[in-house]
């Protein structure tokens, strides 16, 4: 093998953000949080976190307000689907400026 | 200890001596007695292994893949359509670099339905990334299983140990069952670099991107192409590792020799017959008869089909007048797979040297058609006189 320092010869990865690559670029629709509807934001306390619980890629933080890591969010929309107060809506990525792709 | 048993029992004894931890198999003729024997060993407590009955061959290999990923020495066996049914998992096991050993008890594939011997089943799995070894007798079956575990675990590539259905699987022959202590000295316990473990969780063989990437530790991780390249490269270098294994085996057990080829009267031969498996032993009878007529013939058994021992074959056949390749399988629409590979090797290593032999191809024993030694003798005699017009020639065809 060449000079590159690979760790293993098989497909092997460990749990952690972005181990499958920066999957944010896969996103067609972006989850956008309306803090006026979000339960932890409204109460200013750690509560609900249904979005955090359901996110299959673990990119939503268990914080007030919940933060969505757009570098890895694939835009699956499960958070928007599960949010009990409809605080998350999926918005077409085309509407966001190019330099804003990975920013919350 | 020498015993008289059938080829399936020879394979089962080899697996037992290797202390396989997990056996998962689905019965199919002519492999069935092998898995039955293993289940008896486990049931009687003679073998401390998990015997997992499954509902299909696909599941059998899936179980072995999971078990091997968890660090268990795993075994399965199949034949014909069973092997084809596990084809997707066959490829997976190779890409995942799991050192599973599988006996393929060679049988013709349907349609039309047929349970007799040829080698179309394992030959059709040539390009799956598995090492393939072919056996000529019961001693080679038991020895090959033991060598296969050593090599598979050394190079992290799965191995098919192939032997002819009925001709070897169901016939009785004397062979030496190696002492357990010697096998233990030859074959160290299976210690993979990583084994599935809740304390150290990992994702294995998930979506692997076309390009390389940084992993969570910031180390470079392969793309799909690098992983596949490594399988090929390490398959090629496993030829060298196999030679080390053969020497190690010979030192401990006192038998063995050429790891890739099994020549018989080839040194002074002008013509050499080439084949895979038990047919090459049958050809020896014809060679002996033709030698008495003054025809200088030899026969070469190819023990490793993948990785292909191209250099060894080209060196062994260099300067011969002719090579006569007998096959129990073919690549439909062209010729036998072995003859194509062999011609490629000869062209690569001997073209322009003036030592390039002519090559002829004969297909025999498809679907268990009886191969008469007299037919082989006549075929060889004719092949040394003049080149046949249309190849491959089917021996014994009644059409």
mmCIF file of C-alpha atoms in Angstrom, chain B residues 22-27 35 39 42-43 49-57 59-61 63 75-76:
data_model
loop_
_atom_site.group_PDB
_atom_site.id
_atom_site.type_symbol
_atom_site.label_atom_id
_atom_site.label_comp_id
_atom_site.label_asym_id
_atom_site.label_seq_id
_atom_site.Cartn_x
_atom_site.Cartn_y
_atom_site.Cartn_z
ATOM 1 C CA UNK B 22 -20.042 -21.586 14.770
ATOM 2 C CA UNK B 23 -21.458 -23.870 12.094
ATOM 3 C CA UNK B 24 -24.485 -22.793 10.082
ATOM 4 C CA UNK B 25 -25.598 -24.838 7.120
ATOM 5 C CA UNK B 26 -28.600 -25.926 5.124
ATOM 6 C CA UNK B 27 -28.584 -29.484 3.829
ATOM 7 C CA UNK B 35 -23.329 -31.097 7.948
ATOM 8 C CA UNK B 39 -24.300 -31.716 13.995
ATOM 9 C CA UNK B 42 -21.869 -30.939 18.427
ATOM 10 C CA UNK B 43 -24.821 -32.919 19.821
ATOM 11 C CA UNK B 49 -19.478 -25.268 18.784
ATOM 12 C CA UNK B 50 -22.753 -23.519 18.158
ATOM 13 C CA UNK B 51 -24.621 -25.415 15.425
ATOM 14 C CA UNK B 52 -27.227 -23.085 13.980
ATOM 15 C CA UNK B 53 -29.853 -24.672 11.751
ATOM 16 C CA UNK B 54 -31.129 -22.159 9.207
ATOM 17 C CA UNK B 55 -33.913 -21.969 6.641
ATOM 18 C CA UNK B 56 -31.701 -21.310 3.621
ATOM 19 C CA UNK B 57 -28.139 -21.100 2.334
ATOM 20 C CA UNK B 59 -29.086 -17.359 5.940
ATOM 21 C CA UNK B 60 -26.355 -19.940 6.535
ATOM 22 C CA UNK B 61 -23.693 -17.611 5.194
ATOM 23 C CA UNK B 63 -24.979 -16.345 10.179
ATOM 24 C CA UNK B 75 -17.921 -22.819 8.890
ATOM 25 C CA UNK B 76 -20.551 -23.585 6.310
#
